[in-house]
Amino acid sequence: MEEKKTAHQLLADSIKFVLVGTTHPGNIGASARAIKTMGLSKLFLVNPKDFPNDVAFYRAKAAKDVLEQAEIHPDLFSATKDCELIIGTSARNRKIPWPLVSPREASQEIVQALQQGVNKVAVVFGREDRGLTNEELGMCNLHVHIPTNEEYSSLNLSQAVQILSYETRLAMLEHYDLVEKPEWDVELADNEQTERLITHLDELMQEVNFYDTQNPRKLLTRVRRFFKRARIDKMEANIFRGLFSAVQKNLRK
Amino acid sequence: MEEKKTAHQLLADSIKFVLVGTTHPGNIGASARAIKTMGLSKLFLVNPKDFPNDVAFYRAKAAKDVLEQAEIHPDLFSATKDCELIIGTSARNRKIPWPLVSPREASQEIVQALQQGVNKVAVVFGREDRGLTNEELGMCNLHVHIPTNEEYSSLNLSQAVQILSYETRLAMLEHYDLVEKPEWDVELADNEQTERLITHLDELMQEVNFYDTQNPRKLLTRVRRFFKRARIDKMEANIFRGLFSAVQKNLRK
């Protein structure tokens, strides 16, 4: 429980998403919603063209609190002064290559940094049309590139925010072993039960002369493979057994 | 090259994203753009409330071709008749649990199925407000749940589409070993070069009496650790060596 609290607090408190020079307020609102669905809360806006704006609040839906608390800064340096790890989104093709990672690697870098005592991390997103300037990219420790379609790489800003916040949440949940495993409501049938089910079905098939008992092999193997592969659970097996019995009772009348 | 073509063709041809009962045409357009950035092309619309609509085409940006080719169907069965694997997005909490996977597991299931000869896969997204009905979810082989913030799980439809298409692209690129590794433009310095750099810096530090030569240990270790950790490249090492020499020349004047 303590660990869980820590993971969720790190997501909410230690990681800021910084949008630089955003033109469309709708993208700011959609980004606020995107990060909140992933448990993040800190949105920083560097020199937004049109904010505050009703469109941003409309698109944020129930993430209006993220927008209300968003810090507005005149430049990237001012927005990231307290950050010890800065990751900038990049479309690549820079003259001098910078350390470049995938979104998944970036999120692992973030988790690792926070484990090693880093207090503040920034993930930085550029303008809709031109991304980050070379000067802004030069302020980053790492660049992250989303592996888009080479023929159409124009990802919407809030979609890029969604992918990076999703990967960050996932890496954090994985690190704290908080990934929920789906539960099945019924135990799987054990081998004895499964074998009895198959035998019962075989009995029924013979009762209706469904196959040539002189040459049954392939059919029975396929039936067997189906139930084994499907990993039938105890209740499903009981349903089939009950059905077979009811059918047999009616046949024998 | 042949392998590459296959991976990209599978993404474009074998996987359809199906939006059921979408209310807002903007979400349809944003979804078209989302899947195209990830190399997918097949969008199916089941009973959309308001389509075709200019808003959808506006939000699709350069993915208008995806919208123009979108198939419209009256119900989910009609849209998925030819599919051998159907994955439905779900908010969980169903009375009878269905096989439930994460987006990452879902994408691996898709790749595996295509490798095993499956021709058509559908990933199905429900209505903005109510998701998929129990009947629609019952038509799926697997359910996928995006691990959202428990306190605010309301992911926008096109954002869910972006995450699933991103994971699908990634799984496909990984399977075909097409994940691009970033290239560095210069070779890393070898051990001899790095050691000479450290020695040179030490020489310079002594020349300006920067430390007590009787007790230098910690300082030198920290300098050494920095250059080793940074994994300096050949050109960077040359720049520092050149600078140290220039400084020494000036000092000795």
Short mmCIF file of C-alpha atoms in Angstrom, two decimals:
data_model
loop_
_atom_site.label_atom_id
_atom_site.label_comp_id
_atom_site.label_asym_id
_atom_site.label_seq_id
_atom_site.Cartn_x
_atom_site.Cartn_y
_atom_site.Cartn_z
CA MET A 1 0.00 0.00 0.00
CA GLU A 2 2.84 2.32 0.93
CA GLU A 3 4.65 1.45 -2.30
CA LYS A 4 1.52 2.06 -4.32
CA LYS A 5 1.13 5.51 -2.83
CA THR A 6 4.71 6.30 -3.75
CA ALA A 7 4.33 5.27 -7.39
CA HIS A 8 1.19 7.34 -7.80
CA GLN A 9 2.72 10.30 -6.01
CA LEU A 10 5.81 10.21 -8.21
CA LEU A 11 3.61 10.31 -11.30
CA ALA A 12 1.60 13.22 -9.94
CA ASP A 13 4.37 15.25 -8.33
CA SER A 14 7.74 14.63 -9.94
CA ILE A 15 7.06 14.66 -13.67
CA LYS A 16 6.02 17.75 -15.56
CA PHE A 17 4.89 17.81 -19.16
CA VAL A 18 5.92 21.05 -20.85
CA LEU A 19 4.19 22.30 -24.02
CA VAL A 20 6.22 24.91 -25.87
CA GLY A 21 4.62 27.55 -28.11
CA THR A 22 1.35 25.67 -28.61
CA THR A 23 -0.88 27.35 -31.22
CA HIS A 24 -4.24 25.62 -30.70
CA PRO A 25 -5.87 25.85 -27.25
CA GLY A 26 -7.76 22.62 -28.06
CA ASN A 27 -4.47 20.77 -28.01
CA ILE A 28 -3.66 22.19 -24.58
CA GLY A 29 -7.01 20.99 -23.23
CA ALA A 30 -6.68 17.55 -24.82
CA SER A 31 -3.16 17.26 -23.38
CA ALA A 32 -4.42 18.10 -19.89
CA ARG A 33 -6.99 15.32 -20.20
CA ALA A 34 -4.40 12.92 -21.62
CA ILE A 35 -1.93 13.32 -18.75
CA LYS A 36 -4.67 13.16 -16.10
CA THR A 37 -5.93 9.81 -17.43
CA MET A 38 -2.40 8.53 -16.86
CA GLY A 39 -2.13 9.87 -13.31
CA LEU A 40 0.09 12.87 -14.08
CA SER A 41 -0.94 16.36 -13.03
CA LYS A 42 1.72 18.93 -13.80
CA LEU A 43 1.28 20.81 -17.07
CA PHE A 44 3.61 23.69 -17.91
CA LEU A 45 2.95 26.02 -20.84
CA VAL A 46 5.76 27.97 -22.44
CA ASN A 47 4.54 30.99 -24.31
CA PRO A 48 1.19 29.53 -25.49
CA LYS A 49 -0.34 31.49 -28.38
CA ASP A 50 -3.89 31.54 -27.04
CA PHE A 51 -4.40 30.62 -23.40
CA PRO A 52 -6.50 30.70 -21.27
CA ASN A 53 -9.22 29.96 -23.77
CA ASP A 54 -12.66 28.30 -23.46
CA VAL A 55 -11.77 25.73 -26.11
CA ALA A 56 -8.94 24.43 -23.93
CA PHE A 57 -11.27 24.05 -20.96
CA TYR A 58 -13.94 22.38 -23.09
CA ARG A 59 -11.49 19.81 -24.48
CA ALA A 60 -10.01 19.15 -21.03
CA LYS A 61 -13.37 17.72 -19.83
CA ALA A 62 -12.89 16.69 -16.19
CA ALA A 63 -9.18 17.60 -16.27
CA LYS A 64 -9.94 21.32 -15.81
CA ASP A 65 -7.99 21.23 -12.54
CA VAL A 66 -4.84 20.41 -14.52
CA LEU A 67 -5.39 23.48 -16.71
CA GLU A 68 -6.23 25.73 -13.76
CA GLN A 69 -2.96 24.74 -12.08
CA ALA A 70 -0.91 24.93 -15.28
CA GLU A 71 2.14 27.18 -14.93
CA ILE A 72 2.82 29.59 -17.75
CA HIS A 73 6.44 30.51 -18.51
CA PRO A 74 8.10 32.84 -21.02
CA ASP A 75 10.72 30.30 -22.15
CA LEU A 76 11.84 26.70 -21.71
CA PHE A 77 14.70 27.55 -19.40
CA SER A 78 12.33 29.25 -16.97
CA ALA A 79 9.94 26.25 -17.10
CA THR A 80 12.65 23.69 -16.44
CA LYS A 81 15.04 25.48 -14.07
CA ASP A 82 14.41 22.97 -11.26
CA CYS A 83 14.58 19.85 -13.48
CA GLU A 84 17.44 17.40 -13.26
CA LEU A 85 16.36 15.33 -16.26
CA ILE A 86 14.86 16.92 -19.36
CA ILE A 87 13.57 14.82 -22.24
CA GLY A 88 12.62 16.57 -25.48
CA THR A 89 10.41 15.14 -28.21
CA SER A 90 12.14 15.26 -31.56
CA ALA A 91 11.44 14.38 -35.16
CA ARG A 92 15.12 13.49 -35.58
CA ASN A 93 17.36 14.45 -38.47
CA ARG A 94 19.45 16.86 -36.47
CA LYS A 95 22.89 17.81 -37.73
CA ILE A 96 24.58 16.75 -34.50
CA PRO A 97 22.85 13.68 -33.09
CA TRP A 98 21.74 13.84 -29.48
CA PRO A 99 21.21 10.79 -27.24
CA LEU A 100 17.98 9.44 -28.75
CA VAL A 101 15.59 6.98 -27.13
CA SER A 102 12.19 5.43 -27.85
CA PRO A 103 9.18 6.36 -25.69
CA ARG A 104 9.60 3.07 -23.82
CA GLU A 105 13.28 3.71 -23.14
CA ALA A 106 12.52 7.29 -22.15
CA SER A 107 10.01 6.12 -19.55
CA GLN A 108 12.55 3.68 -18.15
CA GLU A 109 15.09 6.50 -17.92
CA ILE A 110 12.53 8.53 -15.98
CA VAL A 111 11.79 5.75 -13.50
CA GLN A 112 15.49 5.04 -13.04
CA ALA A 113 16.28 8.72 -12.47
CA LEU A 114 13.52 9.05 -9.86
CA GLN A 115 14.84 5.94 -8.12
CA GLN A 116 18.30 7.46 -8.05
CA GLY A 117 17.09 10.55 -6.24
CA VAL A 118 16.19 12.90 -9.08
CA ASN A 119 13.33 15.13 -7.89
CA LYS A 120 12.01 16.75 -11.03
CA VAL A 121 11.75 15.46 -14.58
CA ALA A 122 10.42 17.36 -17.60
CA VAL A 123 9.10 15.91 -20.84
CA VAL A 124 9.00 18.67 -23.44
CA PHE A 125 6.79 18.97 -26.53
CA GLY A 126 7.31 21.49 -29.33
CA ARG A 127 5.08 23.58 -31.56
CA GLU A 128 2.43 21.85 -33.71
CA ASP A 129 4.12 22.87 -36.95
CA ARG A 130 7.82 23.11 -36.16
CA GLY A 131 8.49 21.19 -32.96
CA LEU A 132 11.27 22.40 -30.68
CA THR A 133 14.04 24.73 -31.83
CA ASN A 134 17.64 23.51 -31.89
CA GLU A 135 18.31 25.74 -28.89
CA GLU A 136 15.45 24.12 -26.94
CA LEU A 137 16.54 20.62 -27.96
CA GLY A 138 20.05 21.52 -26.81
CA MET A 139 18.68 22.11 -23.32
CA CYS A 140 17.56 18.48 -23.07
CA ASN A 141 19.54 15.51 -21.72
CA LEU A 142 17.78 13.07 -24.00
CA HIS A 143 15.65 13.23 -27.09
CA VAL A 144 12.72 10.90 -27.57
CA HIS A 145 11.29 9.93 -30.94
CA ILE A 146 7.92 8.21 -31.45
CA PRO A 147 8.34 5.62 -34.22
CA THR A 148 5.70 6.91 -36.61
CA ASN A 149 4.87 5.87 -40.15
CA GLU A 150 7.66 7.17 -42.38
CA GLU A 151 5.12 8.22 -44.99
CA TYR A 152 2.92 10.11 -42.54
CA SER A 153 4.53 11.06 -39.29
CA SER A 154 2.34 14.02 -38.36
CA LEU A 155 1.14 12.97 -34.92
CA ASN A 156 -1.24 15.40 -33.22
CA LEU A 157 0.39 17.13 -30.22
CA SER A 158 -2.04 15.71 -27.64
CA GLN A 159 -1.59 12.22 -29.11
CA ALA A 160 2.16 12.47 -28.58
CA VAL A 161 1.43 13.62 -25.02
CA GLN A 162 -0.87 10.61 -24.59
CA ILE A 163 1.75 8.11 -25.75
CA LEU A 164 4.51 9.52 -23.55
CA SER A 165 2.29 9.76 -20.47
CA TYR A 166 0.97 6.23 -21.09
CA GLU A 167 4.50 4.82 -21.32
CA THR A 168 5.56 6.73 -18.21
CA ARG A 169 2.60 5.41 -16.22
CA LEU A 170 3.27 1.87 -17.42
CA ALA A 171 6.97 1.97 -16.56
CA MET A 172 6.15 3.29 -13.09
CA LEU A 173 3.45 0.64 -12.45
CA GLU A 174 5.80 -2.08 -13.70
CA HIS A 175 8.65 -0.88 -11.53
CA TYR A 176 6.43 -0.93 -8.43
CA ASP A 177 4.91 -4.24 -9.49
CA LEU A 178 1.47 -2.64 -9.61
CA VAL A 179 0.41 -3.98 -12.98
CA GLU A 180 -2.95 -5.56 -12.30
CA LYS A 181 -3.34 -9.13 -13.39
CA PRO A 182 -6.83 -9.96 -14.58
CA GLU A 183 -8.63 -12.43 -12.35
CA TRP A 184 -10.70 -15.29 -13.62
CA ASP A 185 -13.86 -15.92 -11.63
CA VAL A 186 -13.59 -19.73 -11.64
CA GLU A 187 -10.64 -22.10 -11.26
CA LEU A 188 -9.48 -23.89 -14.37
CA ALA A 189 -10.53 -27.52 -14.63
CA ASP A 190 -7.87 -29.95 -13.46
CA ASN A 191 -6.66 -32.75 -15.67
CA GLU A 192 -8.99 -35.37 -14.23
CA GLN A 193 -12.03 -33.21 -14.87
CA THR A 194 -10.95 -32.38 -18.41
CA GLU A 195 -10.28 -36.02 -19.25
CA ARG A 196 -13.68 -37.05 -17.86
CA LEU A 197 -15.33 -34.38 -19.97
CA ILE A 198 -13.62 -35.66 -23.12
CA THR A 199 -14.55 -39.26 -22.26
CA HIS A 200 -18.15 -38.19 -21.67
CA LEU A 201 -18.34 -36.42 -25.01
CA ASP A 202 -16.83 -39.47 -26.71
CA GLU A 203 -19.52 -41.63 -25.08
CA LEU A 204 -22.23 -39.32 -26.39
CA MET A 205 -20.74 -39.25 -29.88
CA GLN A 206 -20.72 -43.05 -29.95
CA GLU A 207 -24.30 -43.14 -28.69
CA VAL A 208 -25.45 -41.17 -31.75
CA ASN A 209 -23.09 -43.07 -34.06
CA PHE A 210 -21.31 -39.83 -34.82
CA TYR A 211 -18.14 -41.57 -36.04
CA ASP A 212 -16.81 -44.88 -37.21
CA THR A 213 -15.54 -46.53 -34.01
CA GLN A 214 -13.15 -48.55 -36.17
CA ASN A 215 -11.38 -45.36 -37.22
CA PRO A 216 -11.95 -42.62 -34.69
CA ARG A 217 -8.46 -41.30 -34.19
CA LYS A 218 -8.37 -37.95 -35.94
CA LEU A 219 -11.76 -36.76 -34.79
CA LEU A 220 -11.08 -37.59 -31.15
CA THR A 221 -7.69 -35.95 -31.29
CA ARG A 222 -9.24 -32.73 -32.60
CA VAL A 223 -11.90 -32.72 -29.89
CA ARG A 224 -9.22 -33.35 -27.28
CA ARG A 225 -7.00 -30.62 -28.67
CA PHE A 226 -9.85 -28.12 -28.56
CA PHE A 227 -10.63 -28.66 -24.86
CA LYS A 228 -6.97 -28.70 -23.90
CA ARG A 229 -6.18 -25.57 -25.88
CA ALA A 230 -9.20 -23.69 -24.60
CA ARG A 231 -8.12 -24.38 -21.01
CA ILE A 232 -11.70 -24.89 -19.94
CA ASP A 233 -12.61 -23.83 -16.41
CA LYS A 234 -14.42 -25.93 -13.76
CA MET A 235 -17.82 -24.32 -14.28
CA GLU A 236 -17.71 -24.54 -18.06
CA ALA A 237 -16.72 -28.20 -17.79
CA ASN A 238 -19.66 -28.80 -15.42
CA ILE A 239 -22.04 -27.11 -17.85
CA PHE A 240 -20.93 -29.40 -20.68
CA ARG A 241 -21.06 -32.52 -18.45
CA GLY A 242 -24.58 -31.59 -17.35
CA LEU A 243 -25.66 -31.00 -20.93
CA PHE A 244 -24.23 -34.33 -22.12
CA SER A 245 -26.06 -36.14 -19.30
CA ALA A 246 -29.34 -34.40 -20.12
CA VAL A 247 -28.98 -35.28 -23.80
CA GLN A 248 -28.19 -38.92 -22.92
CA LYS A 249 -31.21 -39.10 -20.62
CA ASN A 250 -33.46 -37.88 -23.44
CA LEU A 251 -31.85 -40.22 -25.97
CA ARG A 252 -32.40 -43.22 -23.70
CA LYS A 253 -36.09 -42.49 -23.07
CA MET B 1 13.78 -5.40 -47.49
CA GLU B 2 11.25 -8.14 -48.25
CA GLU B 3 10.59 -8.59 -44.53
CA LYS B 4 10.13 -4.89 -44.11
CA LYS B 5 7.53 -4.76 -46.84
CA THR B 6 5.66 -7.59 -45.18
CA ALA B 7 5.53 -5.91 -41.76
CA HIS B 8 4.26 -2.65 -43.24
CA GLN B 9 1.75 -4.45 -45.44
CA LEU B 10 0.39 -6.44 -42.51
CA LEU B 11 -0.16 -3.20 -40.60
CA ALA B 12 -1.91 -1.59 -43.55
CA ASP B 13 -3.92 -4.55 -44.82
CA SER B 14 -4.68 -7.07 -42.09
CA ILE B 15 -5.74 -4.98 -39.12
CA LYS B 16 -8.94 -2.97 -39.03
CA PHE B 17 -9.89 -0.52 -36.32
CA VAL B 18 -13.64 -0.47 -35.79
CA LEU B 19 -15.39 2.49 -34.11
CA VAL B 20 -18.88 1.62 -32.86
CA GLY B 21 -21.62 4.23 -32.48
CA THR B 22 -19.29 7.22 -32.39
CA THR B 23 -21.12 10.44 -31.50
CA HIS B 24 -18.58 13.14 -32.38
CA PRO B 25 -17.28 13.31 -35.96
CA GLY B 26 -14.14 15.03 -34.62
CA ASN B 27 -13.21 11.81 -32.87
CA ILE B 28 -13.59 9.87 -36.12
CA GLY B 29 -11.25 12.28 -37.90
CA ALA B 30 -8.70 12.26 -35.09
CA SER B 31 -8.81 8.44 -35.07
CA ALA B 32 -8.15 8.31 -38.82
CA ARG B 33 -5.09 10.50 -38.30
CA ALA B 34 -3.98 8.43 -35.30
CA ILE B 35 -4.00 5.11 -37.13
CA LYS B 36 -2.33 6.55 -40.23
CA THR B 37 0.60 7.88 -38.20
CA MET B 38 1.11 4.30 -37.04
CA GLY B 39 0.97 2.80 -40.55
CA LEU B 40 -2.56 1.39 -40.34
CA SER B 41 -5.16 2.27 -42.94
CA LYS B 42 -8.42 0.41 -42.40
CA LEU B 43 -11.09 2.28 -40.45
CA PHE B 44 -14.57 0.76 -40.09
CA LEU B 45 -17.47 2.76 -38.69
CA VAL B 46 -20.45 1.01 -37.15
CA ASN B 47 -23.55 3.17 -37.12
CA PRO B 48 -21.77 6.54 -36.62
CA LYS B 49 -24.12 9.28 -35.39
CA ASP B 50 -22.86 11.99 -37.72
CA PHE B 51 -20.72 10.94 -40.67
CA PRO B 52 -19.62 12.05 -43.23
CA ASN B 53 -19.09 15.44 -41.65
CA ASP B 54 -16.66 18.29 -42.39
CA VAL B 55 -15.36 18.25 -38.81
CA ALA B 56 -14.15 14.67 -39.26
CA PHE B 57 -12.28 15.61 -42.44
CA TYR B 58 -10.81 18.71 -40.81
CA ARG B 59 -9.51 16.77 -37.81
CA ALA B 60 -8.13 13.98 -40.06
CA LYS B 61 -5.63 16.45 -41.60
CA ALA B 62 -3.63 14.47 -44.20
CA ALA B 63 -5.36 11.21 -43.29
CA LYS B 64 -8.42 12.10 -45.38
CA ASP B 65 -7.76 9.02 -47.53
CA VAL B 66 -8.41 6.83 -44.49
CA LEU B 67 -11.80 8.51 -43.99
CA GLU B 68 -12.70 8.35 -47.67
CA GLN B 69 -12.04 4.62 -47.67
CA ALA B 70 -13.74 4.00 -44.32
CA GLU B 71 -16.42 1.29 -44.51
CA ILE B 72 -19.72 2.03 -42.78
CA HIS B 73 -21.67 -0.89 -41.31
CA PRO B 74 -25.01 -1.18 -39.51
CA ASP B 75 -23.69 -3.39 -36.70
CA LEU B 76 -20.53 -4.96 -35.31
CA PHE B 77 -21.24 -8.41 -36.73
CA SER B 78 -21.44 -6.99 -40.26
CA ALA B 79 -18.17 -5.07 -39.75
CA THR B 80 -16.25 -8.09 -38.44
CA LYS B 81 -17.70 -11.02 -40.40
CA ASP B 82 -14.36 -11.79 -42.06
CA CYS B 83 -12.26 -11.40 -38.88
CA GLU B 84 -10.62 -14.35 -37.17
CA LEU B 85 -9.44 -12.40 -34.14
CA ILE B 86 -11.53 -9.64 -32.56
CA ILE B 87 -10.24 -7.56 -29.68
CA GLY B 88 -12.64 -5.24 -27.89
CA THR B 89 -11.68 -2.30 -25.69
CA SER B 90 -13.29 -2.55 -22.29
CA ALA B 91 -13.47 -0.59 -19.06
CA ARG B 92 -13.66 -3.90 -17.17
CA ASN B 93 -16.04 -4.75 -14.32
CA ARG B 94 -18.09 -7.20 -16.32
CA LYS B 95 -20.19 -9.74 -14.46
CA ILE B 96 -18.58 -12.66 -16.28
CA PRO B 97 -14.90 -11.94 -16.87
CA TRP B 98 -13.64 -12.30 -20.42
CA PRO B 99 -9.99 -12.99 -21.33
CA LEU B 100 -8.48 -9.59 -20.53
CA VAL B 101 -5.13 -8.29 -21.77
CA SER B 102 -3.12 -5.08 -21.63
CA PRO B 103 -2.54 -3.06 -24.83
CA ARG B 104 0.98 -4.53 -25.01
CA GLU B 105 -0.28 -8.09 -24.68
CA ALA B 106 -3.06 -7.41 -27.18
CA SER B 107 -0.55 -6.25 -29.76
CA GLN B 108 1.52 -9.36 -29.20
CA GLU B 109 -1.58 -11.49 -29.68
CA ILE B 110 -2.20 -9.69 -32.96
CA VAL B 111 1.33 -10.28 -34.26
CA GLN B 112 1.22 -13.92 -33.19
CA ALA B 113 -2.15 -14.49 -34.85
CA LEU B 114 -0.95 -12.96 -38.13
CA GLN B 115 2.14 -15.16 -37.99
CA GLN B 116 -0.05 -18.21 -37.53
CA GLY B 117 -2.03 -17.50 -40.67
CA VAL B 118 -4.85 -15.30 -39.44
CA ASN B 119 -5.82 -12.92 -42.23
CA LYS B 120 -8.01 -10.33 -40.58
CA VAL B 121 -7.90 -8.84 -37.12
CA ALA B 122 -10.30 -6.24 -35.70
CA VAL B 123 -9.71 -3.91 -32.77
CA VAL B 124 -13.05 -2.52 -31.63
CA PHE B 125 -13.78 0.75 -29.79
CA GLY B 126 -17.12 1.63 -28.21
CA ARG B 127 -19.22 4.75 -27.81
CA GLU B 128 -17.71 7.84 -26.17
CA ASP B 129 -20.09 7.67 -23.22
CA ARG B 130 -20.95 4.00 -22.78
CA GLY B 131 -18.31 1.92 -24.57
CA LEU B 132 -19.36 -1.39 -26.10
CA THR B 133 -22.53 -3.23 -25.11
CA ASN B 134 -22.28 -6.62 -23.42
CA GLU B 135 -23.51 -8.18 -26.67
CA GLU B 136 -20.73 -6.49 -28.64
CA LEU B 137 -18.11 -7.45 -26.05
CA GLY B 138 -19.40 -11.01 -26.25
CA MET B 139 -18.48 -11.06 -29.94
CA CYS B 140 -14.81 -10.50 -29.09
CA ASN B 141 -12.13 -13.14 -28.47
CA LEU B 142 -10.21 -10.89 -26.13
CA HIS B 143 -10.84 -7.72 -24.22
CA VAL B 144 -8.16 -5.08 -23.83
CA HIS B 145 -8.02 -2.57 -21.01
CA ILE B 146 -5.80 0.52 -21.00
CA PRO B 147 -4.41 0.95 -17.47
CA THR B 148 -5.73 4.44 -16.76
CA ASN B 149 -5.74 6.48 -13.58
CA GLU B 150 -8.32 4.93 -11.25
CA GLU B 151 -9.52 8.37 -10.23
CA TYR B 152 -9.93 9.63 -13.80
CA SER B 153 -10.13 6.98 -16.47
CA SER B 154 -12.01 8.92 -19.13
CA LEU B 155 -9.66 8.57 -22.07
CA ASN B 156 -10.75 10.33 -25.25
CA LEU B 157 -11.75 7.85 -27.99
CA SER B 158 -9.04 8.92 -30.44
CA GLN B 159 -6.44 8.72 -27.66
CA ALA B 160 -7.39 5.10 -27.00
CA VAL B 161 -7.10 4.50 -30.75
CA GLN B 162 -3.66 6.13 -30.71
CA ILE B 163 -2.39 3.94 -27.87
CA LEU B 164 -3.62 0.69 -29.42
CA SER B 165 -2.30 1.54 -32.89
CA TYR B 166 1.04 2.62 -31.40
CA GLU B 167 1.39 -0.66 -29.51
CA THR B 168 0.41 -2.64 -32.60
CA ARG B 169 2.99 -0.86 -34.75
CA LEU B 170 5.67 -1.36 -32.13
CA ALA B 171 4.95 -5.07 -31.71
CA MET B 172 5.08 -5.54 -35.47
CA LEU B 173 8.35 -3.60 -35.88
CA GLU B 174 9.86 -5.54 -32.98
CA HIS B 175 8.79 -8.88 -34.40
CA TYR B 176 10.38 -8.06 -37.76
CA ASP B 177 13.43 -6.59 -36.06
CA LEU B 178 12.76 -3.23 -37.70
CA VAL B 179 13.16 -1.08 -34.62
CA GLU B 180 15.63 1.57 -35.67
CA LYS B 181 18.64 2.00 -33.46
CA PRO B 182 19.86 5.58 -33.24
CA GLU B 183 23.26 6.11 -34.80
CA TRP B 184 25.95 8.21 -33.24
CA ASP B 185 27.97 10.27 -35.71
CA VAL B 186 31.38 9.70 -34.11
CA GLU B 187 32.98 6.62 -32.57
CA LEU B 188 33.33 6.57 -28.82
CA ALA B 189 36.82 7.27 -27.50
CA ASP B 190 38.79 4.15 -26.71
CA ASN B 191 40.32 3.58 -23.31
CA GLU B 192 43.75 4.91 -24.28
CA GLN B 193 42.29 8.16 -25.55
CA THR B 194 40.10 8.62 -22.47
CA GLU B 195 43.00 7.97 -20.11
CA ARG B 196 45.19 10.45 -21.98
CA LEU B 197 42.45 13.04 -21.73
CA ILE B 198 42.19 12.54 -17.97
CA THR B 199 45.97 12.71 -17.58
CA HIS B 200 46.07 15.89 -19.65
CA LEU B 201 43.37 17.52 -17.53
CA ASP B 202 45.24 16.48 -14.38
CA GLU B 203 48.41 18.10 -15.78
CA LEU B 204 46.50 21.33 -16.43
CA MET B 205 44.92 21.30 -12.96
CA GLN B 206 48.37 20.94 -11.41
CA GLU B 207 49.72 23.73 -13.59
CA VAL B 208 47.18 26.16 -12.09
CA ASN B 209 47.58 24.67 -8.57
CA PHE B 210 43.96 23.64 -8.63
CA TYR B 211 44.40 21.02 -5.92
CA ASP B 212 46.71 19.92 -3.18
CA THR B 213 48.97 17.36 -4.90
CA GLN B 214 49.52 15.81 -1.47
CA ASN B 215 45.83 14.89 -1.25
CA PRO B 216 44.30 14.73 -4.70
CA ARG B 217 42.44 11.44 -4.56
CA LYS B 218 38.79 12.37 -4.34
CA LEU B 219 38.90 15.17 -6.88
CA LEU B 220 40.70 13.07 -9.49
CA THR B 221 38.33 10.17 -8.93
CA ARG B 222 35.35 12.42 -9.53
CA VAL B 223 36.87 13.84 -12.73
CA ARG B 224 37.66 10.31 -13.89
CA ARG B 225 34.18 9.07 -13.06
CA PHE B 226 32.61 11.92 -15.03
CA PHE B 227 34.50 11.17 -18.26
CA LYS B 228 33.99 7.42 -17.92
CA ARG B 229 30.29 7.76 -17.19
CA ALA B 230 29.72 10.25 -19.99
CA ARG B 231 31.28 7.80 -22.48
CA ILE B 232 32.96 10.63 -24.32
CA ASP B 233 33.38 10.23 -28.07
CA LYS B 234 36.59 10.69 -30.10
CA MET B 235 35.75 14.14 -31.38
CA GLU B 236 34.66 15.47 -27.98
CA ALA B 237 37.89 14.10 -26.47
CA ASN B 238 39.91 15.84 -29.21
CA ILE B 239 38.13 19.12 -28.54
CA PHE B 240 39.03 18.96 -24.83
CA ARG B 241 42.63 17.91 -25.56
CA GLY B 242 42.97 20.82 -28.00
CA LEU B 243 41.51 23.25 -25.48
CA PHE B 244 43.84 22.06 -22.69
CA SER B 245 46.85 22.47 -24.99
CA ALA B 246 45.77 25.98 -25.99
CA VAL B 247 45.27 26.95 -22.36
CA GLN B 248 48.71 25.55 -21.44
CA LYS B 249 50.33 27.43 -24.30
CA ASN B 250 48.82 30.68 -23.04
CA LEU B 251 49.75 29.92 -19.44
CA ARG B 252 53.36 29.29 -20.40
CA LYS B 253 53.73 32.54 -22.37
#
